[in-house]
Coordinates of C-alpha atoms in Angstrom, one line a residue:
Chain N
M1 CA -1.4 -43.6 -182.2
T2 CA -1.5 -47.2 -181.0
T3 CA -2.0 -47.9 -177.3
E4 CA 1.5 -49.3 -177.3
V5 CA 3.0 -46.0 -178.6
R6 CA 1.0 -43.9 -176.1
A7 CA 2.2 -46.1 -173.3
R8 CA 5.8 -45.8 -174.6
L9 CA 5.5 -42.0 -174.7
R10 CA 4.1 -41.9 -171.2
S11 CA 6.9 -44.2 -170.0
D12 CA 9.6 -42.0 -171.7
A13 CA 8.1 -38.9 -170.1
R14 CA 8.2 -40.6 -166.7
D15 CA 11.8 -41.7 -167.3
N16 CA 12.8 -38.1 -168.2
R17 CA 11.1 -36.8 -165.1
E18 CA 12.9 -39.3 -162.9
R19 CA 16.2 -38.6 -164.6
I20 CA 15.8 -34.9 -164.2
L21 CA 15.0 -35.3 -160.5
A22 CA 18.0 -37.6 -159.9
V23 CA 20.3 -35.3 -161.8
A24 CA 19.0 -32.2 -159.9
R25 CA 19.3 -34.0 -156.5
A26 CA 22.9 -34.8 -157.2
A27 CA 23.7 -31.4 -158.6
F28 CA 22.1 -29.5 -155.7
A29 CA 23.7 -31.8 -153.1
V30 CA 27.2 -31.1 -154.5
G31 CA 26.9 -27.5 -155.8
G32 CA 24.1 -26.0 -153.8
L33 CA 21.0 -24.4 -155.3
D34 CA 22.8 -22.2 -157.8
V35 CA 23.1 -24.8 -160.5
P36 CA 20.9 -23.4 -163.3
L37 CA 18.1 -25.4 -164.9
R38 CA 19.8 -25.5 -168.3
E39 CA 22.8 -27.2 -166.7
I40 CA 20.5 -29.8 -165.2
A41 CA 18.9 -30.3 -168.6
R42 CA 22.4 -30.8 -170.1
R43 CA 23.4 -33.3 -167.5
A44 CA 20.1 -35.2 -167.8
E45 CA 20.6 -35.2 -171.6
V46 CA 17.2 -33.6 -172.3
G47 CA 16.3 -30.3 -173.8
A48 CA 15.6 -27.3 -171.5
A49 CA 12.0 -27.4 -172.9
T50 CA 11.6 -30.9 -171.5
V51 CA 12.7 -29.7 -168.0
Y52 CA 10.2 -26.8 -168.2
R53 CA 7.4 -29.1 -169.3
H54 CA 7.9 -31.2 -166.1
F55 CA 8.8 -28.3 -163.8
A56 CA 7.5 -24.9 -164.7
T57 CA 9.8 -23.1 -162.3
K58 CA 13.0 -23.9 -160.4
E59 CA 10.9 -23.7 -157.2
A60 CA 8.8 -26.5 -158.4
L61 CA 11.8 -28.6 -159.2
L62 CA 13.3 -27.8 -155.8
A63 CA 10.1 -28.6 -153.9
E64 CA 10.1 -32.0 -155.6
V65 CA 13.8 -32.7 -155.1
F66 CA 13.6 -31.8 -151.4
A67 CA 10.2 -33.4 -150.7
D68 CA 12.0 -36.7 -150.0
Q69 CA 14.6 -35.2 -147.7
M70 CA 12.0 -33.1 -145.9
A71 CA 10.0 -36.3 -145.4
S72 CA 13.0 -38.2 -144.0
C73 CA 13.8 -35.2 -141.7
A74 CA 10.2 -35.4 -140.4
E75 CA 10.6 -39.1 -140.0
I76 CA 13.9 -38.7 -138.0
V77 CA 12.1 -36.3 -135.6
R78 CA 9.1 -38.6 -135.4
R79 CA 11.2 -41.6 -134.5
G80 CA 13.1 -39.5 -131.9
L81 CA 9.8 -38.5 -130.3
A82 CA 8.8 -42.1 -130.2
A83 CA 11.9 -43.3 -128.4
E84 CA 11.4 -44.5 -124.8
D85 CA 14.2 -42.3 -123.4
P86 CA 13.8 -38.6 -124.7
W87 CA 17.6 -38.0 -124.3
H88 CA 18.3 -41.0 -126.5
G89 CA 15.6 -39.8 -128.9
L90 CA 17.1 -36.3 -129.1
S91 CA 20.7 -37.7 -129.5
V92 CA 19.7 -39.7 -132.5
V93 CA 17.8 -36.7 -134.0
V94 CA 20.9 -34.5 -133.6
E95 CA 23.2 -37.2 -135.1
E96 CA 21.0 -38.0 -138.0
L97 CA 20.0 -34.4 -138.9
M98 CA 23.7 -33.6 -138.9
A99 CA 24.5 -36.5 -141.1
V100 CA 21.8 -35.6 -143.6
H101 CA 23.0 -32.0 -143.5
T102 CA 26.6 -33.0 -144.1
L103 CA 25.8 -35.2 -147.0
D104 CA 23.5 -32.8 -148.8
K105 CA 24.6 -29.2 -149.3
G106 CA 21.5 -28.4 -151.3
F107 CA 19.2 -29.6 -148.5
A108 CA 20.7 -27.1 -146.0
R109 CA 20.4 -24.3 -148.5
A110 CA 16.8 -25.3 -149.3
F111 CA 15.9 -24.6 -145.7
S112 CA 17.5 -21.2 -145.5
S113 CA 16.7 -19.9 -148.9
R114 CA 13.6 -17.8 -149.4
M115 CA 13.2 -19.1 -152.9
A116 CA 13.0 -22.7 -151.8
E117 CA 10.1 -22.2 -149.5
P118 CA 6.8 -23.0 -151.1
A119 CA 3.8 -23.1 -148.6
E120 CA 3.8 -26.9 -148.2
F121 CA 7.5 -26.8 -147.4
A122 CA 6.9 -24.2 -144.6
A123 CA 4.0 -26.2 -143.2
E124 CA 5.9 -29.4 -143.0
R125 CA 8.9 -27.7 -141.5
D126 CA 6.7 -26.1 -138.9
R127 CA 5.2 -29.5 -138.0
T128 CA 8.7 -31.0 -137.7
L129 CA 9.8 -28.1 -135.5
A130 CA 6.8 -28.5 -133.2
S131 CA 7.7 -32.2 -132.7
L132 CA 11.3 -31.3 -132.1
R133 CA 10.2 -28.7 -129.5
K134 CA 8.2 -31.3 -127.8
L135 CA 11.1 -33.7 -127.7
V136 CA 13.3 -31.0 -126.2
Q137 CA 10.7 -30.4 -123.5
Q138 CA 10.5 -34.1 -122.6
A139 CA 14.3 -34.4 -122.4
K140 CA 14.4 -31.3 -120.1
A141 CA 11.6 -32.8 -118.0
A142 CA 13.5 -36.0 -117.7
G143 CA 16.5 -34.0 -116.3
S144 CA 18.8 -35.1 -119.1
L145 CA 18.9 -32.0 -121.3
R146 CA 20.3 -28.8 -119.8
E147 CA 17.7 -26.3 -118.8
D148 CA 19.3 -23.4 -120.7
F149 CA 19.2 -25.4 -124.0
V150 CA 17.2 -23.7 -126.7
L151 CA 16.0 -25.0 -130.1
E152 CA 18.3 -22.5 -131.6
D153 CA 21.2 -24.5 -130.3
I154 CA 20.4 -27.3 -132.8
N155 CA 20.4 -24.6 -135.5
L156 CA 23.8 -23.3 -134.1
A157 CA 25.2 -26.9 -134.3
L158 CA 23.9 -27.3 -137.9
L159 CA 25.3 -23.9 -139.0
A160 CA 28.6 -24.8 -137.4
N161 CA 28.5 -28.1 -139.1
E162 CA 28.5 -26.3 -142.5
G163 CA 31.9 -24.8 -141.6
I164 CA 33.6 -28.2 -141.3
R165 CA 35.7 -28.8 -144.4
A166 CA 37.8 -31.9 -145.1
E167 CA 39.7 -33.4 -148.0
T168 CA 37.0 -36.0 -148.9
P169 CA 33.3 -36.3 -148.3
E170 CA 34.0 -39.4 -146.1
M171 CA 36.4 -37.4 -143.9
R172 CA 33.9 -34.6 -143.7
L173 CA 31.2 -37.1 -142.5
A174 CA 33.6 -38.6 -140.0
A175 CA 34.6 -35.1 -138.6
S176 CA 30.9 -34.2 -138.5
R177 CA 30.2 -37.4 -136.5
R178 CA 32.8 -36.5 -133.9
F179 CA 31.4 -32.9 -133.9
A180 CA 27.9 -34.1 -133.2
A181 CA 29.1 -36.3 -130.4
L182 CA 30.9 -33.3 -128.9
M183 CA 27.8 -31.1 -129.2
L184 CA 25.7 -33.8 -127.5
Q185 CA 28.2 -34.0 -124.7
S186 CA 27.7 -30.3 -124.2
F187 CA 23.9 -30.4 -124.2
Q188 CA 23.7 -32.8 -121.2
A189 CA 22.3 -31.5 -117.9
R190 CA 24.3 -34.0 -115.9
P191 CA 27.1 -34.6 -118.3
V192 CA 29.1 -37.9 -118.3
A193 CA 32.1 -38.0 -120.6
A194 CA 31.4 -40.7 -123.1
P195 CA 33.8 -42.0 -125.7
L196 CA 33.9 -40.0 -129.0
P197 CA 34.0 -41.1 -132.6
P198 CA 37.6 -41.0 -133.9
A199 CA 39.2 -37.6 -134.8
V200 CA 39.9 -36.8 -138.4
R201 CA 42.8 -35.0 -139.9
L202 CA 41.4 -31.7 -141.2
P203 CA 42.7 -28.9 -143.4
P204 CA 45.7 -26.8 -142.1
A205 CA 45.0 -25.5 -138.6
Q206 CA 43.2 -22.2 -138.6
A207 CA 45.0 -20.8 -135.6
Chain Q
M1 CA 66.5 19.4 -150.3
T2 CA 66.3 20.8 -146.9
T3 CA 66.3 18.6 -143.8
E4 CA 62.7 19.7 -143.2
V5 CA 61.6 18.6 -146.7
R6 CA 63.4 15.2 -146.3
A7 CA 61.7 14.7 -142.9
R8 CA 58.4 15.6 -144.5
L9 CA 58.8 13.1 -147.3
R10 CA 59.8 10.4 -144.9
S11 CA 56.8 11.2 -142.8
D12 CA 54.5 11.1 -145.8
A13 CA 55.9 7.7 -146.8
R14 CA 55.4 6.4 -143.3
D15 CA 51.8 7.7 -143.3
N16 CA 51.1 6.0 -146.7
R17 CA 52.6 2.7 -145.4
E18 CA 50.4 2.8 -142.3
R19 CA 47.3 3.8 -144.2
I20 CA 47.8 0.9 -146.7
L21 CA 48.3 -1.5 -143.9
A22 CA 45.1 -0.3 -142.1
V23 CA 43.1 -0.4 -145.3
A24 CA 44.4 -3.9 -146.1
R25 CA 43.7 -5.2 -142.6
A26 CA 40.1 -4.0 -142.8
A27 CA 39.6 -5.2 -146.4
F28 CA 41.0 -8.7 -145.7
A29 CA 39.0 -9.0 -142.4
V30 CA 35.8 -8.3 -144.2
G31 CA 36.3 -9.7 -147.7
G32 CA 39.0 -12.4 -147.2
L33 CA 42.3 -12.4 -149.0
D34 CA 40.9 -12.1 -152.5
V35 CA 40.8 -8.3 -152.4
P36 CA 43.3 -7.2 -155.1
L37 CA 46.2 -4.9 -154.4
R38 CA 44.8 -2.2 -156.8
E39 CA 41.6 -2.1 -154.8
I40 CA 43.6 -1.6 -151.6
A41 CA 45.5 1.2 -153.3
R42 CA 42.1 2.8 -154.4
R43 CA 40.7 2.6 -150.8
A44 CA 43.9 3.9 -149.3
E45 CA 43.8 6.8 -151.9
V46 CA 47.3 6.1 -153.2
G47 CA 48.6 4.9 -156.5
A48 CA 49.2 1.2 -157.2
A49 CA 52.9 2.1 -157.6
T50 CA 53.0 3.4 -154.0
V51 CA 51.6 0.2 -152.7
Y52 CA 54.2 -1.8 -154.7
R53 CA 57.0 0.5 -153.4
H54 CA 56.1 -0.4 -149.9
F55 CA 55.1 -4.1 -150.5
A56 CA 56.7 -5.8 -153.5
T57 CA 54.2 -8.6 -153.4
K58 CA 50.8 -9.4 -152.0
E59 CA 52.6 -12.0 -149.8
A60 CA 54.7 -9.2 -148.3
L61 CA 51.6 -7.1 -147.5
L62 CA 49.8 -10.2 -146.0
A63 CA 52.8 -11.1 -143.9
E64 CA 52.8 -7.6 -142.4
V65 CA 49.0 -7.4 -142.0
F66 CA 48.9 -10.7 -140.2
A67 CA 52.1 -10.3 -138.2
D68 CA 50.1 -8.5 -135.5
Q69 CA 47.3 -11.1 -135.3
M70 CA 49.9 -13.9 -135.4
A71 CA 51.7 -12.2 -132.5
S72 CA 48.4 -11.8 -130.6
C73 CA 47.6 -15.4 -131.2
A74 CA 51.0 -16.5 -129.9
E75 CA 50.4 -14.2 -126.9
I76 CA 47.0 -15.8 -126.2
V77 CA 48.6 -19.2 -126.1
R78 CA 51.6 -18.0 -124.0
R79 CA 49.2 -16.5 -121.4
G80 CA 47.1 -19.8 -121.4
L81 CA 50.3 -21.7 -120.7
A82 CA 51.2 -19.4 -117.9
A83 CA 47.8 -19.8 -116.2
E84 CA 48.0 -21.5 -112.8
D85 CA 45.2 -24.0 -113.7
P86 CA 45.8 -25.6 -117.2
W87 CA 42.1 -26.1 -117.8
H88 CA 41.4 -22.4 -117.1
G89 CA 44.3 -21.6 -119.4
L90 CA 43.0 -23.8 -122.2
S91 CA 39.5 -22.4 -121.8
V92 CA 40.7 -18.9 -122.2
V93 CA 42.8 -19.9 -125.3
V94 CA 39.8 -21.6 -127.0
E95 CA 37.5 -18.6 -126.2
E96 CA 40.0 -16.0 -127.4
L97 CA 41.1 -17.9 -130.5
M98 CA 37.5 -18.3 -131.5
A99 CA 36.8 -14.6 -130.9
V100 CA 39.8 -13.5 -133.0
H101 CA 38.8 -16.0 -135.7
T102 CA 35.2 -14.8 -135.7
L103 CA 36.1 -11.1 -136.0
D104 CA 38.7 -11.6 -138.7
K105 CA 37.9 -13.6 -141.8
G106 CA 41.2 -12.7 -143.4
F107 CA 43.1 -14.1 -140.5
A108 CA 41.5 -17.5 -140.7
R109 CA 42.2 -17.6 -144.5
A110 CA 45.8 -16.5 -143.9
F111 CA 46.4 -19.6 -141.9
S112 CA 44.9 -22.0 -144.4
S113 CA 46.1 -20.4 -147.6
R114 CA 49.3 -21.6 -149.2
M115 CA 50.0 -18.1 -150.5
A116 CA 50.0 -16.5 -147.1
E117 CA 52.6 -18.7 -145.6
P118 CA 56.1 -17.2 -145.8
A119 CA 58.7 -19.0 -143.8
E120 CA 58.6 -16.8 -140.7
F121 CA 54.8 -17.3 -140.6
A122 CA 55.2 -21.1 -140.5
A123 CA 57.9 -20.9 -137.9
E124 CA 55.8 -18.8 -135.5
R125 CA 52.8 -21.0 -136.1
D126 CA 54.8 -24.1 -135.3
R127 CA 56.0 -22.5 -132.0
T128 CA 52.5 -21.5 -131.1
L129 CA 51.2 -25.0 -131.9
A130 CA 54.0 -26.5 -129.7
S131 CA 52.9 -24.3 -126.8
L132 CA 49.3 -25.3 -127.3
R133 CA 50.3 -29.0 -127.4
K134 CA 52.0 -28.5 -124.1
L135 CA 49.0 -26.8 -122.5
V136 CA 46.8 -29.7 -123.8
Q137 CA 49.1 -32.2 -122.1
Q138 CA 49.1 -30.3 -118.8
A139 CA 45.3 -30.1 -118.8
K140 CA 45.1 -33.9 -119.5
A141 CA 47.7 -34.6 -116.7
A142 CA 45.5 -32.5 -114.3
G143 CA 42.6 -34.7 -115.2
S144 CA 40.4 -31.8 -116.4
L145 CA 40.7 -32.4 -120.2
R146 CA 39.3 -35.6 -121.7
E147 CA 41.9 -38.2 -122.5
D148 CA 40.6 -38.6 -126.1
F149 CA 40.9 -34.9 -126.9
V150 CA 43.3 -34.1 -129.7
L151 CA 44.7 -30.9 -131.0
E152 CA 42.7 -31.4 -134.1
D153 CA 39.5 -30.8 -132.0
I154 CA 40.5 -27.1 -131.6
N155 CA 40.8 -27.0 -135.4
L156 CA 37.5 -28.7 -135.7
A157 CA 35.9 -26.1 -133.4
L158 CA 37.5 -23.2 -135.4
L159 CA 36.4 -24.7 -138.7
A160 CA 32.9 -25.1 -137.3
N161 CA 33.0 -21.6 -136.1
E162 CA 33.4 -20.4 -139.7
G163 CA 30.0 -21.9 -140.5
I164 CA 28.2 -19.7 -138.0
R165 CA 26.3 -17.0 -139.8
A166 CA 24.2 -14.3 -138.2
E167 CA 22.5 -11.1 -139.3
T168 CA 25.1 -8.8 -137.7
P169 CA 28.8 -9.2 -136.7
E170 CA 27.7 -8.6 -133.1
M171 CA 25.2 -11.4 -133.3
R172 CA 27.8 -13.6 -134.9
L173 CA 30.3 -12.9 -132.1
A174 CA 27.6 -13.6 -129.5
A175 CA 26.6 -16.9 -131.2
S176 CA 30.3 -17.8 -131.4
R177 CA 30.7 -17.2 -127.7
R178 CA 27.9 -19.6 -126.8
F179 CA 29.4 -22.1 -129.3
A180 CA 32.8 -21.8 -127.6
A181 CA 31.2 -22.4 -124.2
L182 CA 29.4 -25.5 -125.5
M183 CA 32.6 -26.9 -127.1
L184 CA 34.5 -26.3 -123.8
Q185 CA 31.7 -28.2 -121.9
S186 CA 32.3 -31.1 -124.3
F187 CA 36.1 -31.1 -123.8
Q188 CA 35.9 -31.7 -120.0
A189 CA 37.1 -35.0 -118.6
R190 CA 34.8 -34.7 -115.6
P191 CA 32.1 -32.4 -117.0
V192 CA 30.1 -30.1 -114.9
A193 CA 27.2 -28.3 -116.6
A194 CA 28.1 -24.6 -116.3
P195 CA 25.9 -21.7 -117.4
L196 CA 26.2 -20.7 -121.1
P197 CA 26.4 -17.3 -122.6
P198 CA 22.9 -16.2 -124.0
A199 CA 21.6 -17.8 -127.2
V200 CA 21.3 -15.7 -130.3
R201 CA 18.6 -15.7 -133.0
L202 CA 20.2 -17.2 -136.1
P203 CA 19.3 -17.4 -139.7
P204 CA 16.3 -19.7 -140.5
A205 CA 16.7 -23.1 -139.1
Q206 CA 18.5 -25.5 -141.4
A207 CA 16.5 -28.5 -140.5

């Protein structure tokens, strides 16, 4: 085998790996984590064996797919913590977490699913949660976050965000923006009514 | 046929009808509207023919099952409109609609599903929405509801409420109560931070 051929084979393998990851990311984002590996192979136009050569298990594929989002989540919280005003920091964190969460169904599922929790995932999540907890304490100490706010309220807001349905992804994102602004209004210790992002026409009224 | 026998047959038919309705109400509340008529017949311990004798179509059964909840919804809004203080009226409406909505999955689906919308349903819903719109105007006129609030925000809150998952129905209801209180905080024109119902431990954090 010439050096050139070996390099070509390595490059093909790398391309396959990237393509599988890109396809998996898109598939999980839209359909959640139930999309089977063989369907991902089909969409990536590779054989199932090729998928298994790169990712021995679905967990391995998931961990890799979500490593980026997990990192960007950690980065969102890190920036929030670095903000001069902790309330501003926390507001940006809530808005951005909610946007990530709205755009990527698979990401939300990855956090709640047992399957998608390899050890490094859990460790990174714990670090991010610890930072978030610190930010919450700072915002309370500054008197801007209500005293009876608990970390679980962010979880409550994110779970609730999952319920928001709309005709298009753009409308869903817009509705979710207004929802995040409303939640932030409610989290304030000394609330001031601030303008909201525009309302969005949603599916038929539920009641 | 003696009078007694005829009375007995009428009474049996009435019992069957009531039993089918009770079973359907419970089945739709837990499983949504997809539960087939034959499954309802099985759980009510009657033949499918008996179900069809009382309810020619699934729409007919649904209309009857949800007539009660629709009426109680209309009643919630009517009482809200009758409250002396429109903000108090609107708060009770939001809290109660959310509780009904949390307890009864079928009810929420009935409102959004095409199938479950016979003409009398739509008419009653329109009347209730008109009353709700009036209450919203009154609360704005009183300066207690934010000017940029739109009716769609109640829909947004109810859709979001659907996303709230918890380990038990009781926990879900408690989480939903806190959520309703938070939403009401955010709807105020001149917000005052009021105590919230207790937080509830929810499924693993989503982010």
